[in-house]
Coordinates of N, CA, C and O in Angstrom, one line a residue:
S1058 N 169.5 199.9 134.7 CA 167.9 200.6 134.4 C 167.5 202.0 134.6 O 167.1 202.5 133.8
H1059 N 168.5 202.4 135.1 CA 168.4 204.0 135.3 C 168.5 204.9 133.9 O 167.9 205.4 133.1
L1060 N 169.7 204.4 133.4 CA 169.9 204.7 131.6 C 169.3 203.9 131.0 O 168.9 205.0 129.7
H1061 N 168.8 203.0 130.9 CA 167.9 202.5 129.9 C 166.5 203.4 129.9 O 166.2 203.9 128.8
A1062 N 166.0 203.6 131.3 CA 164.5 204.5 131.5 C 165.0 206.2 130.6 O 164.4 206.6 129.9
M1063 N 166.3 206.7 131.2 CA 166.4 207.6 130.6 C 166.6 207.8 129.2 O 165.9 208.5 128.6
F1064 N 167.2 206.6 128.5 CA 167.2 206.9 127.0 C 165.8 206.7 126.1 O 165.8 207.5 125.5
R1065 N 164.9 206.3 127.0 CA 163.7 205.7 126.4 C 163.1 207.2 127.0 O 161.8 207.2 125.6
S1066 N 163.3 207.7 127.6 CA 162.7 209.2 127.6 C 163.1 210.3 126.7 O 162.7 210.9 126.2
L1067 N 164.4 209.7 126.4 CA 165.2 211.1 125.6 C 165.2 210.8 124.1 O 165.3 212.0 123.3
V1068 N 165.3 209.4 123.6 CA 165.3 209.1 122.1 C 163.8 210.0 121.7 O 164.2 210.4 120.6
P1069 N 162.8 209.8 122.0 CA 162.1 210.5 121.3 C 162.1 212.3 120.8 O 161.1 212.7 120.1
L1070 N 163.3 212.7 121.5 CA 162.7 214.0 121.3 C 163.5 214.1 120.1 O 163.8 215.5 119.6
G1071 N 164.0 213.2 119.5 CA 164.8 213.6 118.1 C 166.1 214.3 117.9 O 166.2 215.0 117.0
L1072 N 166.7 214.1 119.4 CA 168.3 215.1 119.4 C 169.0 214.5 118.2 O 169.0 213.0 118.5
P1073 N 170.2 215.2 118.0 CA 171.1 214.4 117.1 C 171.7 213.8 118.1 O 171.8 213.7 119.7
L1074 N 172.6 212.5 118.0 CA 173.1 211.8 118.4 C 174.4 212.2 119.5 O 174.0 212.1 120.9
R1075 N 175.2 213.2 119.4 CA 175.9 214.2 120.1 C 175.1 214.8 121.3 O 175.2 214.2 122.3
G1076 N 174.0 215.1 121.2 CA 173.1 216.0 122.1 C 172.1 214.8 123.0 O 172.3 215.2 124.0
L1077 N 172.0 214.0 122.5 CA 171.5 212.7 123.1 C 172.1 212.4 124.1 O 171.9 212.2 125.2
I1078 N 173.6 212.1 124.4 CA 174.7 211.4 125.1 C 174.8 212.6 125.8 O 174.9 212.4 127.1
E1079 N 174.9 213.7 125.6 CA 175.4 215.0 126.4 C 174.4 215.2 127.2 O 174.5 215.4 128.8
R1080 N 173.1 214.8 126.8 CA 172.2 215.6 127.7 C 172.0 214.1 128.7 O 171.7 214.4 129.9
A1081 N 172.0 212.5 128.4 CA 171.4 211.9 129.1 C 172.8 211.7 130.0 O 172.6 211.3 131.6
G1082 N 174.3 212.1 129.6 CA 175.4 212.4 130.8 C 175.2 213.2 131.7 O 175.5 213.2 132.7
R1083 N 174.9 214.4 131.6 CA 174.1 215.5 132.4 C 173.3 214.9 133.4 O 173.4 215.2 134.5
L1084 N 172.3 214.4 132.7 CA 171.1 213.7 133.9 C 171.6 212.7 134.7 O 171.5 212.7 135.8
F1085 N 172.4 211.9 134.1 CA 172.9 210.8 134.8 C 173.7 211.2 135.9 O 173.7 210.8 137.1
C1086 N 175.0 212.3 135.6 CA 175.3 212.9 136.6 C 174.7 213.5 137.5 O 175.2 213.3 138.9
E1087 N 173.8 214.1 137.2 CA 173.0 214.6 138.4 C 172.1 213.9 139.3 O 171.7 214.5 140.5
S1088 N 172.2 213.1 139.0 CA 170.9 211.9 139.5 C 171.8 210.8 140.0 O 170.7 209.9 140.4
T1089 N 172.9 210.7 140.3 CA 173.6 209.6 140.6 C 174.9 210.0 141.7 O 174.8 211.3 142.0
L1090 N 175.1 208.9 142.8 CA 176.3 209.5 143.6 C 177.4 209.9 142.6 O 177.6 209.5 141.6
P1091 N 178.3 210.5 143.0 CA 179.4 211.3 142.9 C 180.4 210.5 142.2 O 181.3 210.3 141.4
N1092 N 180.3 208.9 142.5 CA 181.4 207.8 142.2 C 180.9 206.9 141.1 O 181.0 205.7 141.0
H1093 N 179.7 207.1 140.9 CA 178.5 206.6 139.8 C 179.2 207.0 138.5 O 178.6 208.0 137.8
Y1094 N 179.5 205.9 137.7 CA 179.5 206.1 136.1 C 179.2 205.5 135.0 O 178.8 204.1 135.7
A1095 N 179.2 205.2 134.0 CA 178.4 204.2 132.9 C 179.6 203.9 131.7 O 179.4 205.5 131.0
T1096 N 179.9 203.1 131.0 CA 180.5 203.1 129.8 C 179.2 202.7 128.8 O 178.9 202.0 129.2
L1097 N 179.5 203.3 127.5 CA 178.4 202.8 126.9 C 178.5 203.3 125.3 O 179.6 204.3 124.8
V1098 N 178.3 202.4 124.6 CA 178.4 202.6 123.1 C 176.8 203.0 122.4 O 176.1 202.1 122.5
C1099 N 176.8 204.1 122.0 CA 175.5 204.6 121.3 C 175.3 205.0 120.3 O 176.5 205.5 119.4
G1100 N 174.8 204.5 119.0 CA 174.5 205.1 117.5 C 173.3 204.7 116.8 O 172.3 204.5 117.3
R1101 N 173.4 205.5 115.7 CA 172.4 205.3 114.6 C 172.9 204.8 113.9 O 174.1 204.5 113.2
V1102 N 172.1 203.9 112.8 CA 172.0 202.7 111.9 C 171.2 203.3 111.0 O 170.2 202.7 111.2
T1103 N 171.4 203.3 109.5 CA 170.6 203.7 108.6 C 170.5 202.1 107.5 O 171.7 201.7 107.7
T1104 N 169.6 201.6 107.1 CA 169.5 200.7 105.9 C 170.5 200.7 104.9 O 170.9 200.2 104.2
G1105 N 170.8 202.0 104.9 CA 171.8 202.2 103.6 C 173.5 201.9 104.1 O 174.0 202.4 103.5
G1106 N 173.5 201.6 105.3 CA 174.8 201.3 105.7 C 175.7 202.5 106.2 O 176.9 202.5 106.6
D1107 N 174.4 203.6 107.0 CA 175.4 204.7 107.3 C 175.2 204.8 109.0 O 174.4 204.6 109.1
V1108 N 176.5 204.9 109.3 CA 176.7 204.3 111.0 C 177.4 205.7 111.2 O 178.3 206.4 111.1
E1109 N 176.8 206.1 112.5 CA 176.9 207.0 113.7 C 177.3 206.6 114.8 O 176.2 205.7 115.6
I1110 N 178.3 206.6 115.7 CA 178.4 206.0 116.7 C 178.9 207.0 117.8 O 180.3 208.0 117.3
C1111 N 178.8 207.3 119.3 CA 179.3 208.2 120.0 C 179.7 206.8 121.2 O 178.7 205.8 121.3
N1112 N 181.0 206.7 121.3 CA 181.8 205.8 122.5 C 182.0 206.7 123.6 O 183.3 207.4 123.5
A1113 N 181.5 206.4 124.8 CA 181.2 207.1 126.3 C 182.3 206.1 126.9 O 182.1 205.4 128.1
G1114 N 183.5 205.9 127.0 CA 184.5 205.3 127.6 C 184.7 203.8 127.2 O 185.3 202.9 128.3
H1115 N 183.9 203.2 126.4 CA 184.0 201.5 126.5 C 184.6 201.1 125.5 O 185.4 201.8 124.9
P1116 N 184.9 199.8 125.7 CA 185.4 199.3 124.5 C 185.4 199.5 123.4 O 184.4 199.4 122.9
P1117 N 186.3 199.8 122.5 CA 186.2 200.3 121.1 C 185.6 199.4 120.0 O 185.9 198.2 120.1
P1118 N 184.3 199.6 119.5 CA 183.9 198.6 118.5 C 184.6 198.3 117.2 O 185.5 199.3 117.4
L1119 N 184.5 197.3 117.0 CA 185.3 197.1 116.3 C 184.6 197.0 114.7 O 183.6 196.4 114.5
V1120 N 185.2 197.4 113.4 CA 184.1 197.2 112.0 C 185.0 196.1 111.2 O 186.2 196.4 111.6
V1121 N 184.3 195.1 110.9 CA 184.6 194.3 110.5 C 184.4 194.1 108.8 O 183.1 194.3 108.1
R1122 N 185.6 194.3 107.9 CA 185.4 194.3 106.5 C 186.1 193.3 106.0 O 186.8 192.7 106.5
G1123 N 186.1 193.0 104.6 CA 186.7 192.3 103.8 C 188.1 192.4 104.0 O 188.7 191.4 103.9
N1124 N 188.8 193.3 103.6 CA 190.2 193.6 103.7 C 190.6 193.6 105.4 O 191.7 194.1 105.7
G1125 N 189.8 193.7 106.4 CA 190.5 193.7 108.2 C 189.9 194.5 108.8 O 188.4 194.4 108.4
I1126 N 190.0 194.8 109.7 CA 189.3 195.2 111.2 C 189.8 196.7 112.0 O 190.8 197.0 111.5
A1127 N 189.1 197.6 111.6 CA 189.3 199.0 112.0 C 188.8 199.0 113.6 O 187.5 198.4 114.1
K1128 N 189.5 199.9 114.7 CA 188.6 200.1 115.9 C 188.1 201.6 115.7 O 188.3 202.6 115.0
I1129 N 186.8 201.5 116.3 CA 186.1 202.8 116.6 C 186.5 203.6 118.1 O 186.0 202.8 118.8
A1130 N 187.6 204.4 117.7 CA 187.8 205.2 119.1 C 187.0 205.6 119.8 O 185.9 205.8 119.5
T1131 N 187.5 205.6 121.2 CA 186.3 206.4 122.2 C 186.4 207.8 121.9 O 187.2 208.5 121.5
T1132 N 184.9 208.7 122.1 CA 185.0 209.8 121.8 C 184.3 210.4 122.9 O 184.0 212.1 122.6
G1133 N 184.6 209.8 124.1 CA 184.7 210.8 125.1 C 184.3 209.9 126.5 O 184.6 208.8 126.5
L1134 N 184.5 210.7 127.9 CA 184.6 209.8 128.8 C 183.3 209.4 129.2 O 182.1 209.3 128.7
P1135 N 183.3 208.1 130.4 CA 181.9 207.6 130.6 C 181.0 208.8 130.8 O 181.7 209.7 131.8
L1136 N 180.0 208.0 130.6 CA 178.5 209.2 131.4 C 178.6 208.8 132.7 O 178.9 208.2 133.6
G1137 N 178.5 210.3 133.2 CA 178.7 210.8 134.8 C 179.5 210.7 135.3 O 179.8 211.2 136.8
M1138 N 180.8 211.0 134.7 CA 182.1 211.4 135.6 C 182.2 213.2 136.0 O 182.3 213.9 136.3
F1139 N 181.9 213.6 134.7 CA 181.2 215.2 135.0 C 180.1 215.2 134.0 O 179.5 215.1 133.1
C1140 N 179.5 216.7 134.7 CA 178.3 216.7 134.3 C 178.0 217.7 133.2 O 177.0 217.8 132.3
S1141 N 179.3 218.1 132.7 CA 179.3 219.0 131.4 C 180.4 218.6 130.4 O 180.6 219.3 129.6
E1142 N 180.3 217.3 130.5 CA 181.1 216.5 129.5 C 180.6 216.6 127.9 O 179.2 216.6 127.7
S1143 N 181.6 217.1 127.0 CA 181.4 216.9 125.9 C 181.6 215.5 125.0 O 182.4 215.2 125.1
Y1144 N 180.6 215.2 123.8 CA 181.2 214.2 122.8 C 181.0 214.6 121.6 O 180.5 215.6 121.0
S1145 N 181.9 213.8 121.2 CA 182.0 213.7 119.3 C 181.6 212.4 118.8 O 181.3 211.5 119.5
T1146 N 181.2 212.4 117.7 CA 180.5 211.0 116.8 C 181.6 210.5 116.0 O 182.5 211.5 115.4
E1147 N 181.8 209.4 115.2 CA 182.2 209.0 114.2 C 181.2 208.5 113.7 O 180.4 207.9 114.1
R1148 N 181.7 208.9 112.3 CA 180.9 208.1 111.2 C 181.4 207.5 110.2 O 182.8 207.6 109.7
L1149 N 180.7 206.2 109.9 CA 181.6 205.4 108.9 C 180.3 205.1 108.0 O 179.0 204.8 108.0
Q1150 N 180.8 204.0 106.5 CA 179.4 203.5 105.7 C 180.1 202.1 105.6 O 181.0 202.0 105.4
L1151 N 179.0 201.6 106.1 CA 179.0 199.8 106.1 C 178.8 199.5 104.5 O 177.5 199.6 104.0
A1152 N 179.6 198.5 103.8 CA 179.3 198.0 102.5 C 178.7 196.6 102.9 O 178.7 196.4 103.8
P1153 N 177.9 196.3 102.1 CA 177.1 195.0 102.7 C 178.0 194.2 102.7 O 178.9 193.9 102.3
G1154 N 177.6 193.4 103.8 CA 178.3 192.2 104.2 C 179.3 192.2 105.7 O 179.7 191.8 106.3
E1155 N 179.8 193.9 105.7 CA 180.4 194.5 106.7 C 179.6 194.6 108.0 O 178.6 194.8 107.9
A1156 N 180.0 194.5 109.1 CA 179.6 194.8 110.6 C 180.2 195.5 111.7 O 181.4 195.4 111.3
V1157 N 179.6 196.2 112.3 CA 180.2 196.6 113.5 C 179.8 195.7 114.8 O 179.1 195.1 114.8
V1158 N 180.8 195.2 115.3 CA 180.9 194.4 116.4 C 181.3 195.0 117.7 O 182.1 195.8 117.9
L1159 N 180.2 195.1 118.7 CA 180.4 195.9 120.0 C 180.5 194.8 121.4 O 180.0 193.4 121.0
Y1160 N 181.3 194.8 121.8 CA 181.7 193.9 123.1 C 181.8 194.5 124.5 O 182.4 195.6 124.5
S1161 N 181.6 193.8 125.5 CA 181.7 194.3 126.9 C 183.0 193.9 127.1 O 183.9 193.0 126.8
D1162 N 183.8 194.7 128.5 CA 185.2 194.1 128.2 C 185.6 193.0 129.5 O 186.0 192.3 129.2
G1163 N 184.3 192.4 129.7 CA 183.9 191.3 130.3 C 184.6 189.8 129.4 O 184.7 189.1 129.8
F1164 N 184.1 190.1 128.0 CA 184.1 189.4 127.2 C 185.7 189.0 126.3 O 186.4 188.1 127.2
T1165 N 186.1 190.5 126.7 CA 187.9 190.5 126.3 C 188.5 189.9 127.5 O 189.9 189.7 127.6
D1166 N 188.3 190.4 128.4 CA 189.1 190.6 129.8 C 188.8 188.7 130.2 O 189.4 188.6 131.7
A1167 N 187.8 188.0 129.8 CA 187.4 186.4 130.7 C 189.0 186.1 130.4 O 189.9 185.9 130.0
E1168 N 189.0 185.3 131.5 CA 190.1 184.8 131.5 C 190.1 183.3 132.1 O 189.1 182.9 132.6
T1169 N 191.0 182.3 131.7 CA 191.5 181.0 132.1 C 191.7 181.1 133.3 O 192.2 181.6 134.3
R1170 N 191.7 179.6 134.2 CA 192.2 179.4 135.5 C 193.4 179.9 135.8 O 193.9 180.0 136.7
A1171 N 194.3 180.0 134.7 CA 195.8 180.0 134.6 C 196.0 181.6 134.5 O 197.1 182.0 134.9
G1172 N 194.7 182.5 134.4 CA 195.0 183.7 134.4 C 195.2 184.5 132.9 O 195.7 185.6 132.8
E1173 N 195.0 184.1 132.3 CA 195.1 184.2 130.5 C 193.7 184.9 130.1 O 192.7 184.1 130.1
A1174 N 193.7 186.3 129.9 CA 193.0 187.0 129.0 C 192.7 186.3 127.7 O 193.2 186.3 126.8
F1175 N 191.3 186.3 126.8 CA 191.1 185.9 125.9 C 191.6 187.1 125.5 O 192.2 186.8 124.0
G1176 N 191.2 188.5 125.6 CA 192.0 189.7 124.6 C 191.1 190.0 123.6 O 190.9 189.1 123.1
V1177 N 191.8 191.1 123.0 CA 190.9 191.5 121.8 C 191.8 191.2 120.3 O 191.0 190.8 119.7
D1178 N 192.8 190.8 120.6 CA 193.5 190.2 119.5 C 193.1 188.8 119.3 O 192.7 188.6 118.0
R1179 N 192.4 188.3 120.3 CA 192.0 187.1 119.8 C 190.9 187.1 119.1 O 190.4 186.3 118.1
L1180 N 190.0 188.1 119.9 CA 188.3 188.2 119.2 C 188.4 188.6 118.0 O 187.7 188.1 116.9
E1181 N 189.6 189.9 117.9 CA 189.6 190.4 116.1 C 189.8 188.7 115.4 O 189.8 189.0 114.0
S1182 N 191.1 188.2 115.8 CA 191.5 187.2 114.8 C 189.8 186.3 114.8 O 189.8 185.6 113.2
Y1183 N 189.1 185.7 115.6 CA 188.0 185.2 115.2 C 186.8 185.9 114.6 O 186.2 185.2 113.4
L1184 N 187.1 187.3 114.4 CA 186.3 187.7 113.6 C 186.6 187.6 112.0 O 186.1 187.7 110.8
M1185 N 188.3 188.1 111.9 CA 188.6 187.6 110.8 C 188.3 186.9 109.9 O 188.4 186.6 108.9
R1186 N 188.4 185.5 110.8 CA 188.4 184.2 110.2 C 187.1 183.7 109.5 O 186.8 183.2 109.0
H1187 N 185.8 184.7 110.7 CA 184.3 184.8 109.8 C 183.9 185.7 109.2 O 182.5 185.7 109.2
R1188 N 184.7 186.8 109.1 CA 184.0 187.8 108.0 C 183.5 187.6 107.0 O 183.8 186.6 106.8
G1189 N 182.6 188.6 107.0 CA 181.5 187.9 105.6 C 180.3 186.9 105.5 O 179.7 187.2 105.2
Q1190 N 180.4 186.8 107.1 CA 179.4 185.7 107.6 C 178.2 186.2 107.9 O 178.5 187.5 108.3
R1191 N 177.0 186.2 108.2 CA 175.9 186.7 109.0 C 176.3 186.9 110.0 O 177.1 186.7 111.3
A1192 N 175.7 188.3 111.1 CA 175.9 188.6 112.5 C 176.1 187.6 113.2 O 176.6 187.7 114.0
E1193 N 174.9 186.8 113.1 CA 174.5 185.7 113.8 C 175.6 184.7 114.3 O 176.2 184.4 115.2
V1194 N 176.3 184.2 113.0 CA 177.5 183.5 112.9 C 178.6 184.1 113.5 O 179.3 183.4 114.2
L1195 N 178.8 185.4 113.4 CA 179.9 186.1 114.0 C 180.0 185.9 115.7 O 181.1 185.5 115.9
V1196 N 178.5 186.1 116.1 CA 178.8 186.4 117.8 C 178.8 185.2 117.7 O 179.4 184.4 118.6
R1197 N 177.9 183.6 117.3 CA 178.2 182.2 117.7 C 179.4 181.9 117.5 O 179.9 181.7 118.8
Q1198 N 180.7 181.9 116.4 CA 181.6 181.6 116.5 C 182.6 182.3 117.2 O 183.0 181.5 117.8
C1199 N 182.7 183.3 118.0 CA 183.3 184.3 118.7 C 182.9 183.6 120.1 O 183.6 183.3 121.5
S1200 N 181.5 183.6 120.4 CA 181.1 183.1 122.1 C 181.5 181.6 121.9 O 181.9 181.2 122.9
D1201 N 181.5 180.8 121.4 CA 182.2 179.6 121.0 C 183.5 179.7 121.2 O 183.8 178.5 122.2
A1202 N 184.2 180.2 120.6 CA 185.7 180.1 120.9 C 185.8 181.0 122.2 O 187.0 180.5 123.0
L1203 N 185.4 181.6 122.6 CA 185.5 182.2 124.4 C 185.3 181.0 124.9 O 186.0 180.6 126.2
H1204 N 183.9 180.3 125.0 CA 183.6 179.2 125.5 C 184.8 177.8 125.6 O 185.2 177.3 126.7
A1205 N 185.1 177.9 124.6 CA 186.3 176.9 124.6 C 187.8 177.1 125.2 O 188.7 176.2 126.1
F1206 N 187.5 178.5 125.0 CA 189.5 178.9 125.7 C 189.4 178.9 127.0 O 190.3 178.7 127.8
L1207 N 188.1 179.3 128.0 CA 187.9 179.5 129.4 C 187.9 177.9 129.5 O 188.3 177.8 130.9
A1208 N 187.3 176.8 129.0 CA 187.5 175.7 129.8 C 186.9 175.3 130.8 O 187.8 174.8 131.7
G1209 N 185.7 175.9 131.1 CA 184.8 175.9 132.2 C 185.3 176.8 133.5 O 184.9 176.6 134.8
A1210 N 186.0 178.1 133.0 CA 186.5 179.2 134.0 C 185.4 179.6 134.7 O 184.5 180.1 133.7
P1211 N 185.2 180.2 135.9 CA 184.3 180.9 136.3 C 183.8 181.9 135.8 O 185.1 183.1 135.3
A1212 N 183.0 182.8 135.3 CA 183.1 184.0 135.0 C 183.0 185.2 136.2 O 182.4 184.7 137.2
S1213 N 183.9 186.4 135.9 CA 183.9 187.0 136.9 C 183.5 188.6 137.0 O 183.2 189.6 137.0
D1214 N 183.1 188.7 135.6 CA 182.2 189.9 134.9 C 181.2 189.3 133.8 O 180.7 187.8 133.3
D1215 N 180.0 189.9 133.5 CA 179.3 190.0 132.4 C 180.2 189.8 131.1 O 181.0 190.5 130.7
R1216 N 179.7 189.0 130.1 CA 180.2 188.7 128.4 C 179.1 189.1 127.7 O 178.2 188.6 127.7
T1217 N 179.1 190.3 127.3 CA 178.2 191.1 125.8 C 179.0 190.8 124.7 O 180.2 191.6 124.4
L1218 N 178.3 190.5 123.7 CA 178.9 190.5 122.5 C 177.9 190.9 121.3 O 176.8 190.1 121.3
M1219 N 177.7 191.8 120.5 CA 176.8 192.1 119.5 C 177.4 192.3 117.8 O 178.4 193.5 118.0
A1220 N 176.9 191.9 117.1 CA 176.9 192.2 115.8 C 176.0 192.9 115.0 O 175.1 192.7 114.9
I1221 N 176.1 194.0 114.5 CA 175.3 195.1 113.7 C 175.7 194.8 112.0 O 177.2 195.0 112.0
Q1222 N 175.3 194.1 111.2 CA 175.8 194.2 109.9 C 174.4 194.7 109.2 O 173.0 194.4 109.1
R1223 N 175.8 195.2 107.8 CA 174.8 195.5 106.7 C 174.3 194.2 105.6 O 175.1 193.6 105.3
I1224 N 173.1 194.1 105.5 CA 172.7 193.0 104.7 C 172.8 192.7 103.3 O 172.7 194.1 102.7
P1225 N 173.7 192.7 102.5 CA 173.5 192.7 101.4 C 172.3 192.5 100.6 O 171.4 191.5 101.0
S1226 N 171.8 193.3 99.8 CA 170.7 193.4 98.6 C 170.5 192.0 98.0 O 171.2 191.6 97.4
A1227 N 169.3 191.7 97.9 CA 168.7 190.4 97.2 C 168.7 190.7 95.8 O 168.7 191.6 95.0

């Protein structure tokens, strides 16, 4: 909630994405305990498919394209680790039907009762199998696959999955 409030107050300032993350990181570092930090992905997306992403220590977002999947690398350390951390951003262009998929480590690290993790490779496989479908279908198919894979194993962490897709024009 601390980070959420911080971003709600910073976004109206109209800072470039890199500046937004750096200012949030400094404020978070100065206002929390030394051992507190947060990973996050923050981005800006236009209706024309332009995407700018800053990844502060979070699992790499996946870009689902017609010919495969690309990972967007981490562009900085988690917020709060250092008060003067610098960040960079990655820019990409989504073609109609392509999507950016964000997920928490709780999704890919989720384990069966036997200790087998769902894993990024399995997530990528389901994304490839359902590429080109609407974002909500991608999320539902991958979530259903995780649920079936776990076969009732209890959750040990949050499990978050989100897809942002450029909609083909009618």
